[in-house]
XYZ file of C-alpha atoms in Angstrom:
626
model
C -39.480 25.553 -14.030
C -36.330 27.189 -12.703
C -34.118 24.849 -10.695
C -31.599 26.193 -8.192
C -28.387 24.281 -7.595
C -25.787 24.437 -4.857
C -22.925 26.922 -5.186
C -19.596 25.603 -3.962
C -17.008 28.101 -2.716
C -13.612 26.437 -2.501
C -10.617 28.420 -1.196
C -7.425 27.639 -3.100
C -4.190 27.827 -1.151
C -1.977 25.349 -2.987
C 0.726 26.975 -5.054
C 3.379 26.051 -7.553
C 3.784 23.365 -10.168
C 4.633 20.597 -7.696
C 1.717 21.090 -5.322
C 0.799 18.259 -2.994
C -2.051 15.927 -3.866
C -5.421 17.363 -2.793
C -6.670 16.099 0.544
C -10.059 14.747 1.565
C -12.480 17.085 3.351
C -15.190 14.545 4.194
C -17.315 11.737 2.817
C -20.486 12.886 1.075
C -22.724 10.294 2.717
C -25.724 11.440 0.693
C -23.955 10.051 -2.407
C -23.104 6.695 -0.843
C -24.321 3.693 -2.833
C -24.215 -0.070 -2.377
C -20.862 -0.324 -4.156
C -19.380 3.167 -3.867
C -18.484 6.057 -1.603
C -17.820 9.657 -2.641
C -15.573 12.263 -1.034
C -15.234 16.034 -1.285
C -11.604 16.977 -1.920
C -9.820 20.151 -0.889
C -9.685 21.275 -4.535
C -13.486 21.131 -4.809
C -13.556 18.012 -6.979
C -15.393 14.845 -5.989
C -13.618 11.496 -5.699
C -15.811 8.431 -6.104
C -14.382 5.080 -4.990
C -16.202 2.257 -6.789
C -15.803 -1.364 -5.703
C -16.252 -4.497 -7.806
C -18.701 -5.821 -5.218
C -21.153 -4.292 -2.756
C -19.706 -2.686 0.361
C -22.939 -1.236 1.794
C -26.555 -2.296 2.179
C -29.721 -0.281 2.615
C -30.541 -0.595 6.307
C -34.086 -0.420 7.738
C -33.481 3.212 8.772
C -33.194 4.160 5.095
C -29.438 4.838 5.161
C -26.624 2.845 3.601
C -24.666 0.947 6.257
C -21.417 -0.926 5.800
C -21.731 -4.672 5.369
C -20.219 -6.646 8.240
C -19.940 -10.352 7.468
C -18.408 -11.267 10.831
C -19.993 -14.249 12.553
C -21.375 -13.198 15.928
C -23.269 -14.872 18.757
C -27.062 -14.914 18.734
C -29.955 -16.792 20.289
C -32.640 -17.560 17.765
C -35.344 -20.209 17.464
C -37.122 -21.031 14.201
C -39.511 -23.961 13.682
C -38.060 -25.813 16.645
C -34.437 -25.341 15.531
C -32.138 -23.235 17.701
C -29.374 -21.107 16.193
C -26.322 -19.777 18.022
C -24.459 -17.730 15.384
C -25.345 -15.260 12.623
C -23.769 -12.723 10.277
C -23.447 -9.272 11.830
C -24.913 -6.826 9.275
C -26.261 -7.314 5.763
C -29.578 -7.148 3.936
C -29.844 -10.925 4.237
C -29.459 -13.000 7.408
C -27.704 -16.346 7.774
C -27.913 -18.278 11.046
C -25.915 -21.331 12.125
C -26.845 -23.915 14.710
C -24.546 -25.316 17.363
C -26.732 -28.170 18.521
C -27.295 -31.884 18.092
C -28.806 -31.220 14.656
C -26.532 -28.926 12.580
C -28.403 -26.549 10.300
C -27.976 -23.369 8.270
C -30.867 -20.908 7.802
C -30.709 -18.159 5.167
C -33.380 -15.436 5.171
C -34.012 -12.608 2.738
C -37.102 -10.393 2.415
C -39.376 -12.645 4.518
C -38.334 -15.754 2.614
C -35.959 -18.416 3.851
C -34.278 -21.714 3.096
C -32.856 -24.162 5.639
C -30.153 -26.781 4.958
C -29.439 -29.611 7.409
C -26.849 -32.331 6.598
C -28.321 -35.847 6.710
C -26.715 -38.522 8.935
C -23.857 -36.252 9.988
C -21.759 -36.502 13.136
C -22.593 -34.411 16.179
C -19.949 -31.685 16.315
C -19.671 -28.188 17.752
C -19.408 -25.189 15.466
C -16.292 -23.004 15.694
C -16.746 -19.367 14.652
C -13.932 -17.220 13.257
C -10.365 -18.349 12.607
C -9.726 -20.603 15.606
C -10.658 -23.910 13.922
C -7.605 -26.129 13.363
C -8.474 -26.942 9.765
C -7.037 -26.137 6.338
C -6.718 -22.363 5.870
C -6.669 -22.173 2.054
C -7.014 -24.460 -0.950
C -5.908 -23.207 -4.382
C -6.782 -19.580 -3.743
C -9.986 -20.202 -1.789
C -9.678 -18.855 1.736
C -11.172 -21.034 4.470
C -10.620 -18.857 7.531
C -11.603 -15.408 8.704
C -14.041 -13.524 10.905
C -16.850 -14.365 8.469
C -16.250 -18.142 8.638
C -17.772 -20.874 10.758
C -16.445 -24.433 10.757
C -17.995 -27.807 11.569
C -14.836 -29.956 11.839
C -15.339 -33.669 11.177
C -19.034 -33.285 10.358
C -18.510 -36.490 8.396
C -15.533 -38.798 8.832
C -12.518 -37.096 7.233
C -14.682 -34.191 6.062
C -14.964 -30.626 7.371
C -17.890 -28.364 6.500
C -16.913 -24.692 6.393
C -19.295 -21.808 5.729
C -18.575 -18.164 5.030
C -21.000 -15.259 4.985
C -20.186 -13.075 1.985
C -21.616 -9.854 0.613
C -23.992 -11.550 -1.813
C -23.934 -15.241 -0.958
C -23.233 -17.924 1.608
C -20.350 -20.144 0.616
C -20.372 -23.758 1.681
C -17.023 -25.518 1.439
C -16.963 -29.288 1.810
C -13.334 -30.184 2.519
C -12.350 -33.788 1.798
C -9.173 -34.382 3.790
C -8.286 -37.750 2.228
C -9.546 -40.334 -0.242
C -11.277 -42.449 2.408
C -14.369 -40.270 2.457
C -17.933 -40.377 1.169
C -18.553 -39.483 -2.469
C -21.962 -37.898 -1.844
C -23.552 -35.673 0.821
C -27.255 -35.117 1.380
C -29.146 -32.206 2.914
C -32.691 -31.940 4.186
C -33.936 -28.695 2.664
C -36.960 -26.708 3.819
C -38.081 -23.404 2.344
C -40.595 -20.765 3.419
C -42.138 -18.256 1.027
C -40.637 -20.010 -1.992
C -40.788 -23.396 -3.681
C -37.934 -25.671 -4.746
C -37.309 -25.988 -8.485
C -34.921 -28.381 -10.252
C -34.341 -26.868 -13.691
C -32.063 -29.349 -15.483
C -29.743 -29.592 -12.519
C -29.978 -25.904 -11.570
C -31.566 -25.680 -8.126
C -33.644 -22.535 -7.606
C -36.061 -21.311 -4.951
C -38.962 -19.462 -6.583
C -41.421 -17.103 -4.878
C -45.157 -16.811 -5.585
C -44.703 -14.376 -8.486
C -41.989 -16.399 -10.211
C -38.881 -14.594 -8.950
C -35.809 -16.592 -8.008
C -34.992 -15.767 -4.369
C -32.116 -18.205 -3.789
C -30.153 -20.506 -6.048
C -27.424 -23.079 -5.624
C -24.294 -22.076 -7.484
C -22.603 -24.191 -10.106
C -20.749 -27.111 -8.534
C -17.005 -27.506 -8.854
C -14.149 -29.126 -6.972
C -10.456 -28.277 -6.781
C -7.581 -30.096 -5.145
C -4.593 -28.638 -3.325
C -2.550 -28.631 -6.538
C -5.150 -26.535 -8.359
C -6.685 -29.335 -10.463
C -10.322 -28.405 -11.166
C -13.298 -30.504 -12.078
C -16.947 -29.828 -12.747
C -17.784 -33.540 -12.700
C -20.241 -33.111 -9.847
C -24.012 -33.097 -9.795
C -27.072 -32.262 -7.764
C -29.886 -34.767 -7.350
C -33.220 -33.859 -5.792
C -35.855 -35.992 -4.102
C -38.881 -33.779 -3.524
C -41.337 -34.475 -0.738
C -43.373 -31.332 -1.387
C -42.999 -27.935 -3.026
C -41.105 -26.692 0.033
C -39.299 -29.819 1.267
C -36.696 -31.993 -0.421
C -33.502 -33.975 -0.018
C -30.718 -32.500 -2.153
C -27.630 -34.646 -2.689
C -24.234 -33.497 -3.962
C -22.067 -36.149 -5.630
C -18.478 -35.956 -6.875
C -16.787 -38.022 -9.572
C -15.145 -41.208 -8.326
C -12.654 -40.982 -11.181
C -11.553 -37.499 -10.141
C -10.940 -38.477 -6.512
C -9.114 -41.689 -7.428
C -6.742 -40.017 -9.885
C -3.152 -40.841 -8.874
C -2.201 -37.162 -9.223
C -4.909 -35.994 -6.837
C -3.553 -33.890 -3.972
C -5.688 -33.726 -0.843
C -7.409 -31.882 0.744
C -10.004 -31.446 -2.004
C -12.572 -28.663 -1.826
C -16.176 -28.905 -3.073
C -18.045 -25.593 -3.438
C -21.865 -25.528 -3.585
C -22.477 -21.843 -2.740
C -25.953 -20.500 -2.017
C -26.564 -17.306 -3.965
C -28.986 -14.643 -2.783
C -30.498 -13.757 -6.150
C -30.477 -10.078 -7.019
C -27.406 -9.498 -4.855
C -24.824 -11.184 -7.080
C -22.861 -8.047 -7.949
C -19.295 -9.292 -7.600
C -17.637 -8.464 -10.901
C -14.092 -9.731 -11.005
C -12.542 -13.061 -11.917
C -9.850 -14.538 -14.138
C -9.677 -17.060 -16.967
C -7.122 -19.770 -17.734
C -6.065 -21.079 -21.136
C -4.977 -24.385 -19.567
C -8.490 -24.888 -18.169
C -10.531 -23.232 -20.939
C -13.938 -24.255 -19.588
C -13.283 -23.493 -15.925
C -14.739 -20.467 -14.164
C -12.846 -19.021 -11.182
C -15.627 -16.945 -9.659
C -15.181 -16.284 -5.917
C -11.477 -17.064 -5.964
C -9.400 -14.893 -3.633
C -7.029 -13.968 -6.449
C -6.886 -12.446 -9.917
C -4.139 -13.770 -12.177
C -2.307 -12.402 -15.226
C 0.670 -13.605 -17.274
C 1.592 -17.246 -17.748
C 2.663 -20.080 -15.461
C 2.779 -23.871 -15.463
C -0.282 -24.291 -13.241
C -2.787 -22.265 -15.296
C -1.103 -21.462 -18.602
C -2.057 -18.007 -19.862
C -4.120 -16.077 -17.292
C -6.212 -12.946 -17.824
C -8.344 -10.845 -15.488
C -11.883 -9.622 -16.129
C -13.092 -6.825 -13.882
C -15.957 -4.350 -13.976
C -17.360 -1.594 -11.795
C -20.958 -0.370 -11.711
C -20.416 3.390 -11.823
C -23.124 5.228 -9.844
C -25.369 7.676 -11.657
C -24.151 10.475 -9.369
C -20.808 10.540 -11.218
C -20.935 13.328 -13.798
C -19.721 13.265 -17.384
C -16.924 15.649 -16.452
C -14.199 13.146 -15.546
C -10.880 14.513 -14.313
C -9.184 11.142 -13.744
C -10.032 7.464 -13.347
C -7.669 4.776 -12.079
C -8.048 1.082 -11.353
C -6.367 0.373 -8.031
C -5.421 -3.264 -7.473
C -3.107 -4.885 -4.926
C -0.427 -7.400 -5.844
C -0.189 -10.650 -3.903
C 2.819 -12.165 -5.669
C 4.697 -12.320 -8.965
C 6.720 -9.954 -11.119
C 4.149 -7.378 -12.288
C 6.237 -6.764 -15.369
C 3.907 -5.090 -17.889
C 0.214 -5.360 -17.029
C -2.150 -3.316 -19.212
C -5.907 -2.697 -19.247
C -7.999 -3.370 -22.354
C -11.627 -2.410 -22.916
C -14.006 -5.398 -22.999
C -16.359 -5.252 -25.992
C -19.168 -7.586 -24.929
C -21.173 -8.721 -21.932
C -19.939 -11.315 -19.426
C -20.658 -12.421 -15.872
C -18.163 -13.362 -13.183
C -19.896 -16.642 -12.410
C -19.832 -17.996 -15.984
C -16.969 -16.433 -17.960
C -14.245 -18.852 -19.106
C -11.422 -18.793 -21.625
C -13.668 -20.351 -24.260
C -16.658 -18.013 -23.853
C -14.906 -14.757 -22.916
C -15.939 -11.712 -24.976
C -13.519 -9.891 -27.263
C -11.537 -6.870 -26.143
C -9.971 -3.762 -27.695
C -7.088 -4.367 -30.073
C -4.941 -1.849 -28.211
C -4.492 -1.231 -24.507
C -6.404 1.647 -22.900
C -3.921 2.235 -20.082
C -0.237 2.570 -19.491
C 1.504 -0.266 -17.605
C 0.333 -0.773 -14.032
C 2.382 1.453 -11.724
C 3.283 0.621 -8.130
C 2.123 3.542 -5.981
C 3.394 1.967 -2.762
C 2.645 -1.054 -0.546
C 2.083 -3.207 -3.661
C -0.923 -1.135 -4.751
C -0.828 -0.859 -8.542
C -2.671 1.819 -10.503
C -3.852 1.720 -14.118
C -4.942 5.034 -15.629
C -8.206 4.450 -17.533
C -9.425 8.050 -17.605
C -10.239 8.195 -21.316
C -12.277 4.979 -21.251
C -14.322 5.909 -18.171
C -14.929 9.362 -19.650
C -16.204 7.750 -22.859
C -18.555 5.548 -20.825
C -19.958 8.517 -18.941
C -20.444 10.517 -22.140
C -22.225 7.618 -23.832
C -19.505 7.118 -26.438
C -19.003 3.461 -25.472
C -20.783 0.809 -23.402
C -19.339 -0.208 -20.036
C -18.426 -3.897 -20.227
C -15.451 -3.466 -17.919
C -11.776 -4.187 -18.416
C -9.553 -7.110 -19.235
C -6.078 -7.004 -17.653
C -3.218 -8.911 -19.207
C 0.547 -9.015 -19.466
C 2.260 -7.656 -22.568
C 4.091 -10.999 -22.986
C 2.115 -14.139 -22.171
C 4.426 -16.950 -23.318
C 7.108 -16.756 -20.624
C 6.079 -18.838 -17.582
C 8.254 -16.660 -15.343
C 6.210 -13.539 -16.184
C 3.057 -13.648 -14.101
C 1.306 -11.610 -11.435
C -1.300 -12.577 -8.871
C -3.491 -9.788 -7.493
C -6.103 -9.853 -4.750
C -9.735 -10.130 -5.854
C -12.879 -8.712 -4.276
C -13.132 -11.993 -2.336
C -9.959 -11.111 -0.422
C -10.043 -9.565 3.020
C -10.331 -5.787 3.291
C -8.489 -3.555 2.596
C -7.043 -5.595 -0.283
C -10.032 -5.453 -2.627
C -9.788 -3.823 -6.098
C -11.391 -0.449 -6.685
C -11.906 2.196 -9.349
C -11.155 5.749 -8.214
C -12.908 8.409 -10.273
C -12.206 12.103 -9.755
C -14.845 14.291 -11.353
C -16.273 17.780 -11.400
C -19.751 17.658 -9.852
C -20.740 20.919 -11.526
C -20.853 22.050 -15.114
C -19.465 25.546 -14.547
C -16.257 26.812 -12.919
C -15.787 30.438 -11.867
C -12.248 31.353 -10.814
C -10.994 34.701 -9.504
C -7.471 35.648 -8.479
C -7.551 37.302 -5.060
C -5.138 40.102 -4.207
C -5.258 42.947 -1.727
C -7.330 45.933 -2.825
C -8.653 44.285 -5.994
C -12.285 43.167 -6.007
C -12.328 40.481 -8.701
C -14.739 38.278 -6.775
C -17.510 40.832 -7.374
C -18.321 39.032 -10.598
C -19.176 35.871 -8.606
C -22.260 37.571 -7.195
C -23.319 38.759 -10.635
C -22.586 35.692 -12.765
C -23.437 32.810 -10.415
C -27.203 33.449 -10.322
C -27.466 33.383 -14.117
C -25.646 30.055 -14.270
C -27.578 28.522 -11.379
C -30.985 29.586 -12.665
C -30.502 28.881 -16.357
C -28.205 25.873 -16.511
C -28.485 22.271 -15.314
C -25.595 21.826 -12.934
C -23.721 23.073 -9.900
C -21.284 25.984 -9.941
C -17.793 25.875 -8.449
C -16.538 29.270 -7.244
C -12.799 29.350 -6.588
C -11.451 32.579 -5.090
C -7.749 31.730 -5.034
C -4.507 33.391 -3.984
C -2.581 30.648 -5.739
C -3.597 27.622 -7.737
C -1.506 24.763 -9.109
C -1.308 24.144 -12.835
C -2.597 20.612 -12.266
C -5.744 21.912 -10.568
C -6.390 24.516 -13.269
C -5.966 21.886 -15.988
C -8.285 19.489 -14.133
C -10.974 22.190 -14.154
C -10.508 22.811 -17.875
C -10.579 19.083 -18.649
C -13.654 18.395 -16.570
C -16.142 21.235 -16.826
C -18.431 22.509 -19.579
C -18.260 26.249 -18.881
C -15.139 27.981 -17.539
C -14.833 31.634 -16.445
C -11.610 33.047 -15.016
C -10.885 36.600 -13.825
C -7.190 37.180 -13.221
C -4.030 38.881 -14.427
C -3.290 38.004 -18.010
C -0.246 37.397 -20.131
C -0.068 37.049 -23.877
C 0.184 33.315 -23.595
C -1.488 32.266 -20.388
C -3.649 32.526 -17.280
C -2.056 33.864 -14.096
C -2.387 31.438 -11.148
C -0.555 33.386 -8.431
C 2.964 33.209 -6.965
C 4.481 34.076 -10.354
C 2.991 30.936 -11.916
C 0.972 31.074 -15.147
C -0.828 28.372 -17.072
C 0.597 28.770 -20.570
C -0.209 27.351 -23.965
C 2.660 24.891 -23.719
C 1.176 23.470 -20.498
C -1.861 22.446 -22.537
C 0.032 20.675 -25.316
C -1.615 17.316 -25.971
C -4.446 17.911 -23.472
C -7.936 16.789 -24.434
C -10.405 19.621 -23.799
C -13.233 18.255 -25.930
C -15.481 18.447 -22.857
C -15.124 22.261 -22.676
C -17.983 23.986 -24.475
C -17.064 27.567 -23.562
C -14.308 29.534 -21.796
C -14.302 33.241 -20.916
C -10.839 34.515 -19.975
C -11.151 37.870 -18.220
C -7.429 38.574 -18.448
C -5.106 41.251 -19.769
C -3.558 40.331 -23.111
C -5.057 36.822 -23.118
C -5.818 37.074 -26.818
C -3.048 39.398 -27.989
C -2.377 39.008 -31.677
C -5.955 38.246 -32.667
C -7.096 34.724 -33.403
C -6.360 32.125 -36.034
C -7.184 28.439 -35.776
C -3.967 27.480 -37.547
C -1.438 30.138 -36.546
C 1.482 28.767 -34.540
C 5.014 29.863 -33.714
C 7.648 27.174 -33.171
C 4.899 24.580 -32.946
C 2.944 26.492 -30.289
C -0.236 28.539 -30.837
C 0.417 32.251 -30.458
C -2.063 32.759 -27.632
C -4.130 30.865 -25.091
C -7.336 31.239 -27.127
C -5.833 29.395 -30.069
C -4.418 26.674 -27.833
C -7.735 26.049 -26.066
C -9.540 25.708 -29.388
C -6.858 23.432 -30.842
C -7.194 21.232 -27.711
C -10.917 20.836 -28.343
C -12.720 23.726 -26.614
C -15.744 24.680 -28.711
C -15.684 28.422 -28.102
C -13.320 30.803 -26.262
C -13.383 34.541 -25.586
C -10.398 36.510 -24.288
C -9.121 40.071 -24.695
C -6.211 41.637 -26.520
C -4.586 44.533 -24.763
C -5.027 46.113 -21.366
C -8.246 45.611 -19.388
C -9.559 46.903 -16.050
C -10.995 44.878 -13.184
C -14.186 46.947 -13.021
C -14.721 46.540 -16.778
C -14.227 42.771 -16.529
C -16.779 42.543 -13.713
C -19.342 44.423 -15.811
C -18.555 42.441 -18.962
C -19.007 39.083 -17.201
C -22.327 40.159 -15.686
C -23.782 41.432 -18.969
C -22.367 38.557 -20.990
C -23.932 35.934 -18.683
C -27.264 37.748 -18.747
C -27.282 38.016 -22.544
C -26.265 34.397 -23.207
C -27.718 32.340 -20.370
C -30.866 34.341 -19.778
C -31.406 36.146 -23.068
C -30.328 33.320 -25.388
C -27.824 35.332 -27.482
C -24.904 33.471 -29.000
C -21.473 34.206 -27.550
C -20.261 36.300 -30.497
C -23.320 38.555 -30.542
C -23.248 38.998 -26.753
C -19.595 40.076 -26.829
C -19.668 42.255 -29.954
C -22.875 44.177 -29.269
C -22.554 44.716 -25.529
C -23.243 48.182 -24.113
C -19.800 49.369 -22.955
C -20.553 53.090 -22.567
C -19.973 53.032 -18.789
C -16.690 51.102 -19.073
C -13.209 52.597 -19.040
C -12.446 50.742 -22.283
C -14.684 49.326 -25.001
C -14.467 45.647 -24.058
C -16.508 44.614 -27.093
C -13.722 45.833 -29.365
C -10.986 44.172 -27.305
C -12.679 40.769 -27.357
C -11.063 37.948 -29.324
C -13.456 35.117 -30.200
C -12.059 31.703 -31.046
C -13.950 28.666 -32.283
C -17.720 28.573 -32.637
C -19.086 32.089 -32.197
C -22.685 30.937 -32.683
C -22.643 28.840 -29.490
C -25.403 29.608 -26.982
C -25.132 28.942 -23.245
C -28.743 28.362 -22.233
C -28.718 24.595 -22.902
């Protein structure tokens, strides 16, 4: 079956070596995913922004809509309980009461669970940031548009809830040491039964799937001292009703070094939505997990000892193998940011369980240069090679570990914002890629019809290959853009003026062999350079002058291109148009290898015998109908 793919025609108007960064044309909403958004750039490349947590949800209308965790007013009655507040927009719904009997109702896919504190005080709920309570404890934010507070729900204790992308956080804030050590909740579920699996509380549907679960308990005081000496206890009345009690260690609260307020976190996870993939680990607290903390920490300090960040991004399947660039973008909160590098993680891990003691190994050498401040405390780490390897199947994607080059100096540390921070401070991975496997470029000048070959070559590529075609009819093109095409595509055709050592880009600028020194072009299977003198001097895989290959053919092959054809000596535009047409037909439709198609082409109607002018570098037996 012949499949037709979209042809993209991108006008190029940027000139010179120091051209401005390409702009954004529009978002490609059809490529939006739960954790990513993709944009068309002015240079024809796609830029995919991937987040370490979900940003969108699939709405009932079948389109991805942005998650809005803000707490808004509602009027809702369920099983005799009235609810006054809810989260604004997400695939799950959480409702909060503001009545004599406080309650929280979480619903997802026609299943629900309700929590109501037992023997609590009668207090009014306060939505948003107006509650006069603690705003943050040890990196855990307690205020924002997605928060609702029940101040003094028990004597000396505030209950604070936040609606998050994949869970509902419940923070029990103990303001002093004269408070209860345990708190009970009447729990009722619909569409799922309550299961106590060795202290792990799950809500299971009729086919055995976990719909909700209570997260691992921990507590932290205002000085950052953690403990996991807490427990759940369950008294079941039926499969769908129970009293669940949370208890905290008396010894922990009575410690003379305890600094109040103390926070207890029993979050309710919506199973299947837990996609947040960033956290940090601490050598000082080797068994502590810092999932859902507002910050990511590197370096070393007195409070945590050595700190390292684990972060991962689920790259959408729409991102091609032809990666032009990939950068982690992460915002600094505080610290020095001396020398932070990215390393490739070599094994699986999850944000909610990884600790210093169980963290997987990582690459022995860094896979990025030091994080660079690009402005407003946004730091970038170039991880292009690693992301490209992931997309090409050369390595598995287990994410990155970020750490300082020196981890023994307690003055060298950096704190970044995590995905739990408020927007727009969340980390992201920006991937620029070529969404097509073939690039056709033609230099446009008055009275010269080089773009004729577009009409002849494009159909062969579209009908016989498995990818989109970029057609760039340019008057000038930056070297950076030309190199990005070469580094990202599989098949590259260019029709332009030629020099012995380069490709003419307009405005007296040429892409020369020296511009490609050290570039990795292993992605490039084939290049056809319809230029004058592009292959002057013949071809030799090893011939160089002053450390530089004699011509552009030799340089492309040395950089990793599998096969390249150019021409030595003068050529004519009309001949090049005919050669490209017949070459594409012979290789992509007829199945001939590139050497045979070039050497045995019928050139009787051409001004010059192009088959004799052709210089073939690399693998001449390559075919282009794969």
